Short mmCIF file of C-alpha atoms and ligand atoms in Angstrom, two decimals:
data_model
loop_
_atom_site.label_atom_id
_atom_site.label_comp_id
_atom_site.label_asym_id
_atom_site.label_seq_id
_atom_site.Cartn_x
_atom_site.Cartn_y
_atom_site.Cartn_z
CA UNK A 1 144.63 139.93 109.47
CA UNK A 2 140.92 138.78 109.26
CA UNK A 3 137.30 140.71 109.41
CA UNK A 4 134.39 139.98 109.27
CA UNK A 5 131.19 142.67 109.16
CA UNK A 6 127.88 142.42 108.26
CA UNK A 7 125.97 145.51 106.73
CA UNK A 8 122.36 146.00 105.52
CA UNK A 9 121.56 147.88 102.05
CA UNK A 10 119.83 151.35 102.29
CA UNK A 11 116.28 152.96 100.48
CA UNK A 12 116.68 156.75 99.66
CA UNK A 13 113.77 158.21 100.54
CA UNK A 14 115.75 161.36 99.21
CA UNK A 15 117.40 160.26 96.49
CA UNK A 16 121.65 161.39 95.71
CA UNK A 17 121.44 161.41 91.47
CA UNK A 18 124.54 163.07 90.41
CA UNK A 19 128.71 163.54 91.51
CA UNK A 20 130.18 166.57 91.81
CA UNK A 21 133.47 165.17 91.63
CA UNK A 22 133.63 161.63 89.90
CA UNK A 23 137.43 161.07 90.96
CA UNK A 24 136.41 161.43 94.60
CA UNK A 25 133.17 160.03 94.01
CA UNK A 26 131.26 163.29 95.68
CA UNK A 27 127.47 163.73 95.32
CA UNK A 28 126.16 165.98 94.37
CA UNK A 29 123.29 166.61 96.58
CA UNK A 30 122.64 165.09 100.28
CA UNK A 31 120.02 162.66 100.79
CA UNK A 32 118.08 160.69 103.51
CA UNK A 33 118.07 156.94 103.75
CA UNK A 34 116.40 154.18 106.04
CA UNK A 35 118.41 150.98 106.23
CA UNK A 36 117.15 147.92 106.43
CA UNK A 37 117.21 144.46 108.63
CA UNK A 38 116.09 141.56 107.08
CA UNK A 39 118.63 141.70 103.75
CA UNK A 40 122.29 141.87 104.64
CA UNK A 41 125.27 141.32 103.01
CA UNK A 42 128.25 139.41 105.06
CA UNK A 43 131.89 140.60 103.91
CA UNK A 44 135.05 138.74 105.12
CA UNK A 45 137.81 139.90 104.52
CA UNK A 46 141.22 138.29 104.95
CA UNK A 47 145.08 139.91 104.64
CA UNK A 48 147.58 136.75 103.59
CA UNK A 49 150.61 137.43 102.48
CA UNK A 50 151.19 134.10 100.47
CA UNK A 51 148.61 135.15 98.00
CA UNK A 52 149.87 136.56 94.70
CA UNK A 53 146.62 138.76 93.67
CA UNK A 54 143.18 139.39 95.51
CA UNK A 55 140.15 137.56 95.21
CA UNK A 56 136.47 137.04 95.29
CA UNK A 57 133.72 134.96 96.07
CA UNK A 58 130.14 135.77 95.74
CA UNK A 59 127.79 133.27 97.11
CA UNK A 60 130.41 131.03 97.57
CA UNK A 61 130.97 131.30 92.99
CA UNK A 62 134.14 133.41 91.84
CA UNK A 63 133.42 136.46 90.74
CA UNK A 64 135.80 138.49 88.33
CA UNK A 65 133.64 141.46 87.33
CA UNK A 66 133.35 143.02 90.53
CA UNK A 67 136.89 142.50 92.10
CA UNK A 68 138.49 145.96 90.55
CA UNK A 69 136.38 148.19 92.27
CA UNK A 70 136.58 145.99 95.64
CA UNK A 71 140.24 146.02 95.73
CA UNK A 72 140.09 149.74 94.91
CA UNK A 73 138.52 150.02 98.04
CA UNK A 74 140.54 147.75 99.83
CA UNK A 75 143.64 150.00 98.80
CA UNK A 76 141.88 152.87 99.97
CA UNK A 77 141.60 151.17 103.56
CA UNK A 78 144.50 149.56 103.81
CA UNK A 79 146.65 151.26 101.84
CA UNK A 80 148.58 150.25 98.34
CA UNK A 81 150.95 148.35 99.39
CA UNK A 82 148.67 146.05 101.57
CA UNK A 83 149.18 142.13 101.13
CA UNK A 84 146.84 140.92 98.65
CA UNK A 85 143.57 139.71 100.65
CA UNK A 86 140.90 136.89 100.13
CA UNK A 87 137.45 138.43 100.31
CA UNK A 88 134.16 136.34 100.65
CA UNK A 89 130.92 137.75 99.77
CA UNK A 90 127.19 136.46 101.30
CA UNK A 91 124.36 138.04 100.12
CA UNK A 92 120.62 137.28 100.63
CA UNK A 93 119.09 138.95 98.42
CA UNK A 94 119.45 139.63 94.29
CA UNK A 95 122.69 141.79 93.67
CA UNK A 96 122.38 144.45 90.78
CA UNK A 97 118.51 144.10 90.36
CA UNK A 98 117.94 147.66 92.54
CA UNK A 99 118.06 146.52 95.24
CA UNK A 100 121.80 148.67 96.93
CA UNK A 101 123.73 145.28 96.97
CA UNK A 102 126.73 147.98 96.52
CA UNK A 103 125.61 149.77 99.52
CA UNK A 104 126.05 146.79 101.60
CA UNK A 105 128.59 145.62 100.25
CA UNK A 106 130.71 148.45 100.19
CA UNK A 107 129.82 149.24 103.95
CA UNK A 108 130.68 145.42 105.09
CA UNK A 109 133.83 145.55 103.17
CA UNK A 110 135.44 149.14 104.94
CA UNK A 111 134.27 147.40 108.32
CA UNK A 112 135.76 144.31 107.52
CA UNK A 113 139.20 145.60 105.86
CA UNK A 114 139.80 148.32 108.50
CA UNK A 115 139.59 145.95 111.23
CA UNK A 116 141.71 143.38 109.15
CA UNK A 117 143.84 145.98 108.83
CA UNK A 118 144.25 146.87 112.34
CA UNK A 119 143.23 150.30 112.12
CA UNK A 120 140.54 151.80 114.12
CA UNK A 121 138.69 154.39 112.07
CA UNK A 122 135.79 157.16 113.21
CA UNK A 123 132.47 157.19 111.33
CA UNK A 124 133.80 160.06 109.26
CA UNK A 125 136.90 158.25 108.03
CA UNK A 126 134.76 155.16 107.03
CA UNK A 127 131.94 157.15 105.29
CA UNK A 128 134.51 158.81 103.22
CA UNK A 129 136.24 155.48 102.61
CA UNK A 130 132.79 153.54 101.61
CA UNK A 131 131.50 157.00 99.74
CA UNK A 132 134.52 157.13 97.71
CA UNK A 133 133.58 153.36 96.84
CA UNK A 134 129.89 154.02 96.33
CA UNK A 135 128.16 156.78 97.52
CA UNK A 136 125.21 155.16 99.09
CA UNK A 137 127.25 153.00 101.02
CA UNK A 138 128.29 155.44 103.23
CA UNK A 139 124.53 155.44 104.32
CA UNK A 140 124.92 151.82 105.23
CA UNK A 141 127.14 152.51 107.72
CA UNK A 142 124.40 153.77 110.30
CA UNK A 143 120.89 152.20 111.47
CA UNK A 144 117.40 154.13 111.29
CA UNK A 145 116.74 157.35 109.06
CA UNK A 146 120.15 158.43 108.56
CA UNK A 147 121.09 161.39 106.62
CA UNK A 148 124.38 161.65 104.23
CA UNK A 149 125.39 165.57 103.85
CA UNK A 150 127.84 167.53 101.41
CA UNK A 151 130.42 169.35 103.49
CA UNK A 152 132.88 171.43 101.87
CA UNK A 153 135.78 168.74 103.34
CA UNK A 154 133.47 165.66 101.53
CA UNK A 155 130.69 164.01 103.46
CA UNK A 156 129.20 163.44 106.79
CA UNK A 157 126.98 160.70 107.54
CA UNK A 158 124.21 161.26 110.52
CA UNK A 159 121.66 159.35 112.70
CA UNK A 160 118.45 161.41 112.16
CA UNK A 161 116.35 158.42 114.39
CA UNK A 162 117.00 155.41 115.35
CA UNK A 163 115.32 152.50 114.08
CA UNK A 164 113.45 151.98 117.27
CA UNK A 165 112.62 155.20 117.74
CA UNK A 166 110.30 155.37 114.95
CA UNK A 167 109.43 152.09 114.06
CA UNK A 168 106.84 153.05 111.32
CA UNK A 169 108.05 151.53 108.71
CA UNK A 170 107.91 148.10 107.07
CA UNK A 171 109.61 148.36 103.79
CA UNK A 172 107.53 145.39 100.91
CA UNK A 173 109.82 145.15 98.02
CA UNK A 174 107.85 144.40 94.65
CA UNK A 175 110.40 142.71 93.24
CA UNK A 176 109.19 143.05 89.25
CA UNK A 177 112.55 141.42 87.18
CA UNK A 178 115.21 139.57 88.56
CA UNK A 179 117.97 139.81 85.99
CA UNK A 180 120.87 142.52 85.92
CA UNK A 181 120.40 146.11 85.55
CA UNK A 182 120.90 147.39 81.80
CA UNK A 183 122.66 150.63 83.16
CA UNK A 184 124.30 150.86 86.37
CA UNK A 185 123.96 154.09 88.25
CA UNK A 186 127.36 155.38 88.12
CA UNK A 187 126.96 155.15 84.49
CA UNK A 188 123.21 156.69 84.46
CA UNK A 189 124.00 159.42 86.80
CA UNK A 190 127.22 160.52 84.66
CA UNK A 191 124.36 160.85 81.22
CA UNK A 192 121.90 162.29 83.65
CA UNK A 193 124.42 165.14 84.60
CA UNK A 194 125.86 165.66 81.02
CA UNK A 195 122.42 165.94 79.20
CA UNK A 196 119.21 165.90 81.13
CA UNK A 197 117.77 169.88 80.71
CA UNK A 198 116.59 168.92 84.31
CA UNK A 199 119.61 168.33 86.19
CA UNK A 200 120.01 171.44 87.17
CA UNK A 201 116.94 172.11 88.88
CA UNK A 202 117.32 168.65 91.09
CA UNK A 203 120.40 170.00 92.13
CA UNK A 204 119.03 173.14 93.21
CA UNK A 205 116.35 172.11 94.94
CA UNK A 206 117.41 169.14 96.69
CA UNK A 207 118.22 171.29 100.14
CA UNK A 208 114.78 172.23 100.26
CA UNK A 209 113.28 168.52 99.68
CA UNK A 210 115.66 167.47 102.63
CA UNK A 211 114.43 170.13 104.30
CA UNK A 212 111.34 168.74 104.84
CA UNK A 213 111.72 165.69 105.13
CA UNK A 214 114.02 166.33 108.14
CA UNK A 215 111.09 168.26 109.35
CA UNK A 216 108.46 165.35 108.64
CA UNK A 217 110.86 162.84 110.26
CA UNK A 218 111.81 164.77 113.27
CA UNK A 219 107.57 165.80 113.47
CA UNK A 220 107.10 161.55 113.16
CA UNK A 221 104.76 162.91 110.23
CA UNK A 222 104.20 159.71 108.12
CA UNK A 223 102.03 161.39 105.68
CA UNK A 224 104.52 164.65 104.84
CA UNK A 225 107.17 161.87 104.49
CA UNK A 226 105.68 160.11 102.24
CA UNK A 227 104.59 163.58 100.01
CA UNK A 228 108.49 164.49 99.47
CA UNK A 229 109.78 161.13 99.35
CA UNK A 230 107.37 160.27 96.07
CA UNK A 231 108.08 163.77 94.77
CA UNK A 232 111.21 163.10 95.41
CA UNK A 233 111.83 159.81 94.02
CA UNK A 234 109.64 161.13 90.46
CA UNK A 235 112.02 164.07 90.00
CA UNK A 236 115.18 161.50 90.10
CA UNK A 237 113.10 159.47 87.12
CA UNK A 238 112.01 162.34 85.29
CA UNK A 239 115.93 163.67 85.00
CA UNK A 240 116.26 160.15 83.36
CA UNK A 241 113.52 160.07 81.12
CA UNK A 242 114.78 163.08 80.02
CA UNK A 243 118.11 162.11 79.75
CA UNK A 244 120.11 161.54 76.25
CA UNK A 245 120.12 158.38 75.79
CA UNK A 246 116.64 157.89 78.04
CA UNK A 247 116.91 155.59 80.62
CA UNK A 248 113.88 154.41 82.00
CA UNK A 249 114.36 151.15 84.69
CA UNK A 250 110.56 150.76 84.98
CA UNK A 251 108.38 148.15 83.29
CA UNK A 252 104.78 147.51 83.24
CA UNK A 253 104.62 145.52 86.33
CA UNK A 254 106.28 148.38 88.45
CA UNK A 255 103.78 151.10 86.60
CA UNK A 256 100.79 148.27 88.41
CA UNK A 257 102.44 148.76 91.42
CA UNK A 258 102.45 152.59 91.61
CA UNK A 259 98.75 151.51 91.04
CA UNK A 260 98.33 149.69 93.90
CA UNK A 261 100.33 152.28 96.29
CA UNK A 262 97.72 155.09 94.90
CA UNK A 263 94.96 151.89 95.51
CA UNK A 264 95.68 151.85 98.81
CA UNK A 265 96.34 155.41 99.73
CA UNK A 266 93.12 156.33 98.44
CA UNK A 267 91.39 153.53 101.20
CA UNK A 268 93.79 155.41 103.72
CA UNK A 269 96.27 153.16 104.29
CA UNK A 270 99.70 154.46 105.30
CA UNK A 271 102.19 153.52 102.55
CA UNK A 272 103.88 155.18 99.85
CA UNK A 273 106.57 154.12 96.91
CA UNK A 274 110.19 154.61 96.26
CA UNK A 275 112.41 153.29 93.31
CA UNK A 276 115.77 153.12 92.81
CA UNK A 277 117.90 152.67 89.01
CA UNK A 278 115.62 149.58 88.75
CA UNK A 279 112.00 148.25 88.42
CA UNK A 280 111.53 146.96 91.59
CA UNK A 281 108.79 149.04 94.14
CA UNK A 282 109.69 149.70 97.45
CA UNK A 283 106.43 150.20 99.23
CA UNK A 284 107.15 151.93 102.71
CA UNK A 285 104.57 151.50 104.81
CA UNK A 286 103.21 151.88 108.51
CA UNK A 287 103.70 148.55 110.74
CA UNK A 288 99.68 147.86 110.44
CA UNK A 289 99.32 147.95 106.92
CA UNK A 290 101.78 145.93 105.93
CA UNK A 291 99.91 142.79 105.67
CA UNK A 292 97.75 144.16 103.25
CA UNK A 293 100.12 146.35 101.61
CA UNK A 294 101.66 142.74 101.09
CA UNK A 295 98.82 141.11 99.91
CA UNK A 296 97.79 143.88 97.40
CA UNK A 297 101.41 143.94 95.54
CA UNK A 298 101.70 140.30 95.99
CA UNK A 299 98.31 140.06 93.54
CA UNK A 300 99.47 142.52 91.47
CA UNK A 301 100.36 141.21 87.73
CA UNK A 302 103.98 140.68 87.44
CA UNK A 303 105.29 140.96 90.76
CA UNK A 304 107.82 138.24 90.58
CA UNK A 305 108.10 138.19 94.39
CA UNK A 306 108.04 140.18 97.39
CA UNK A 307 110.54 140.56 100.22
CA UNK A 308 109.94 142.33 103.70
CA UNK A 309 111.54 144.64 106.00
CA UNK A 310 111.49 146.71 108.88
CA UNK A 311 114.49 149.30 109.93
CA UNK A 312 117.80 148.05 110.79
CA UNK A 313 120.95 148.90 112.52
CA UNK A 314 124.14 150.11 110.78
CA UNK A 315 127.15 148.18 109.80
CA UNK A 316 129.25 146.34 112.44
CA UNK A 317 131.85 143.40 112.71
CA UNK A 318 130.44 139.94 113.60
CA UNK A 319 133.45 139.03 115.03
CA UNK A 320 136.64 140.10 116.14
CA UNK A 321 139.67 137.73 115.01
C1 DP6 B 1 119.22 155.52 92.74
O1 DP6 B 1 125.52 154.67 95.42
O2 DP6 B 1 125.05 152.99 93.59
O3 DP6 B 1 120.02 154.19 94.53
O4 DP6 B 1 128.26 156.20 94.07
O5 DP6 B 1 128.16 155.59 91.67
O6 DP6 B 1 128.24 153.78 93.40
P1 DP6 B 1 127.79 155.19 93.06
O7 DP6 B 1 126.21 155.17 93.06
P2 DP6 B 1 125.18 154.42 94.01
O8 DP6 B 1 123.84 155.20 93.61
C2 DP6 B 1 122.64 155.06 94.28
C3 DP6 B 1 121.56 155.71 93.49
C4 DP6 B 1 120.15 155.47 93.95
C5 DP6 B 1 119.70 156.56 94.91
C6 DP6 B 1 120.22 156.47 96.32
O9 DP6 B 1 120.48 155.36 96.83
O10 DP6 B 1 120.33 157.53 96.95
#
């Protein structure tokens, strides 16, 4: 009646922005992710019979707020009328700043229920289960460059290349504000959808950005990657910008850091940005530069801190009990 799993969060480098169906929680488009290994997030999960309603610890603190949508997902697993279950959280890194706590922790918590549970499930039946919870954390459930597809049954999550296949990249997060989010993504994407004039054009031509970026990661082409995955990652911010209400997660510290990417690309270093519904940078870069790409964003004014990654494996139990 126990699980434990640990998952890592994701970085887009081809971005989902927009549901097609917000009941199922459906993207809209595909994207392309590379998950990480030095954050995790460390979900147990426990099924007791003697408890009266579920409940959650963060960090060791009780946490009300996000309980709702964690036994949502826990019914989903294990099915309505599941005994009430005792979920810990561990995360080591700042949840809601950016950063895909949900991803992780959405991807640890099917791993950890099903197992509780005592049901074995395929990739496909967890990636639907931790998509339906948040979309990105279907992602989580696979190491390397892993890409999430729209299928006319839902989604399909695949290995593009394995973390050690193509170990070019050291993720530096710029980490530029440490506080909550002002608009969470489910929210932003719903505005994005209902008034940005651009949405429909991201939609269209998200096949075609995915495209090549398949291409560029199949072709271990750091430099086309990086192209489409800033192009990429713009589009998704100019839809908000242009949104009604605008919603724009950057602040002046995260403009500096864009900055020092373009800095250091123009001294030919091998690095390029990314940014998620939040100011932080996410500077992905090749193994060799990352010292300086470190020390650059480190010195750049208001960089709060900076963490560092390379490419991780997928979600798994720690232990069976
Ligand atoms: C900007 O997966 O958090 O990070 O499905 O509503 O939970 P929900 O959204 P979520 O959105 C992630 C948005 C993004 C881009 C990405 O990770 O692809």
């Amino acid at each position: 009646m126990q699980g434990t799993a640990i998952a890592q969060p994701n970085i887009a480098l081809i971005k989902y922005w927009g549901k097609r169906d917000v009941a199922l929680n459906l993207p809209a488009v595909g994207s392309i992710s590379i998950t990480l290994r030095e954050l995790h997030t460390r979900m147990q999960v426990t099924f007791d019979d003697a408890l009266e309603t579920d409940t959650l610890t963060v960090n060791d603190a009780p946490d009300e707020k996000m309980l709702p949508r964690l036994s949502a997902c826990l019914d989903r697993v294990a099915g309505p009328d599941r005994h009430r279950a005792r979920i810990a959280s561990q995360c080591n890194f700042p949840i809601a700043a950016g950063l895909a706590s949900s991803a992780s922790s959405f991807a640890a918590l099917t791993v950890a229920a099903a197992h509780a549970a005592g049901r074995s499930l395929t990739t496909a039946e967890l990636a639907s289960l931790a998509g339906q919870a948040s979309g990105s954390a279907a992602r989580s459930l696979l190491g390397g460059f892993v890409e999430l597809a729209n299928t006319d049954e839902g989604i399909a999550v695949d290995t593009l290349c394995e973390a050690d296949d193509w170990p070019l990249a050291v993720v530096v997060v710029a980490i530029t504000e440490t506080g909550p989010k002002a608009v969470g993504s489910t929210e932003a994407m719903e505005i994005s959808r209902k008034t940005s004039p651009f949405y429909s054009n991201w939609v269209e031509q998200q096949s075609a950005d995915l495209d090549t970026a398949r291409e560029a990661i199949q072709d271990r082409d750091f430099d086309k990657l990086a192209r489409i995955a800033e192009h990429n990652c713009l589009k998704m911010h100019s839809i908000m910008w242009a949104s009604r209400p605008p919603m724009v997660y950057w602040n002046a510290a995260t403009m500096r850091c864009l900055e020092t990417v373009r800095t250091l690309q123009a001294h030919d270093f091998g690095v390029f940005f990314t940014i998620d519904a939040g100011p932080q940078v996410k500077a992905v870069c090749l193994p060799e530069h990352a010292a300086e790409v470190v020390v650059r964003l480190r010195a750049t004014d208001g960089v709060a801190d900076i963490m560092v990654s390379g490419l991780g494996q997928g979600a798994r139990l720690e232990a069976a009990t």
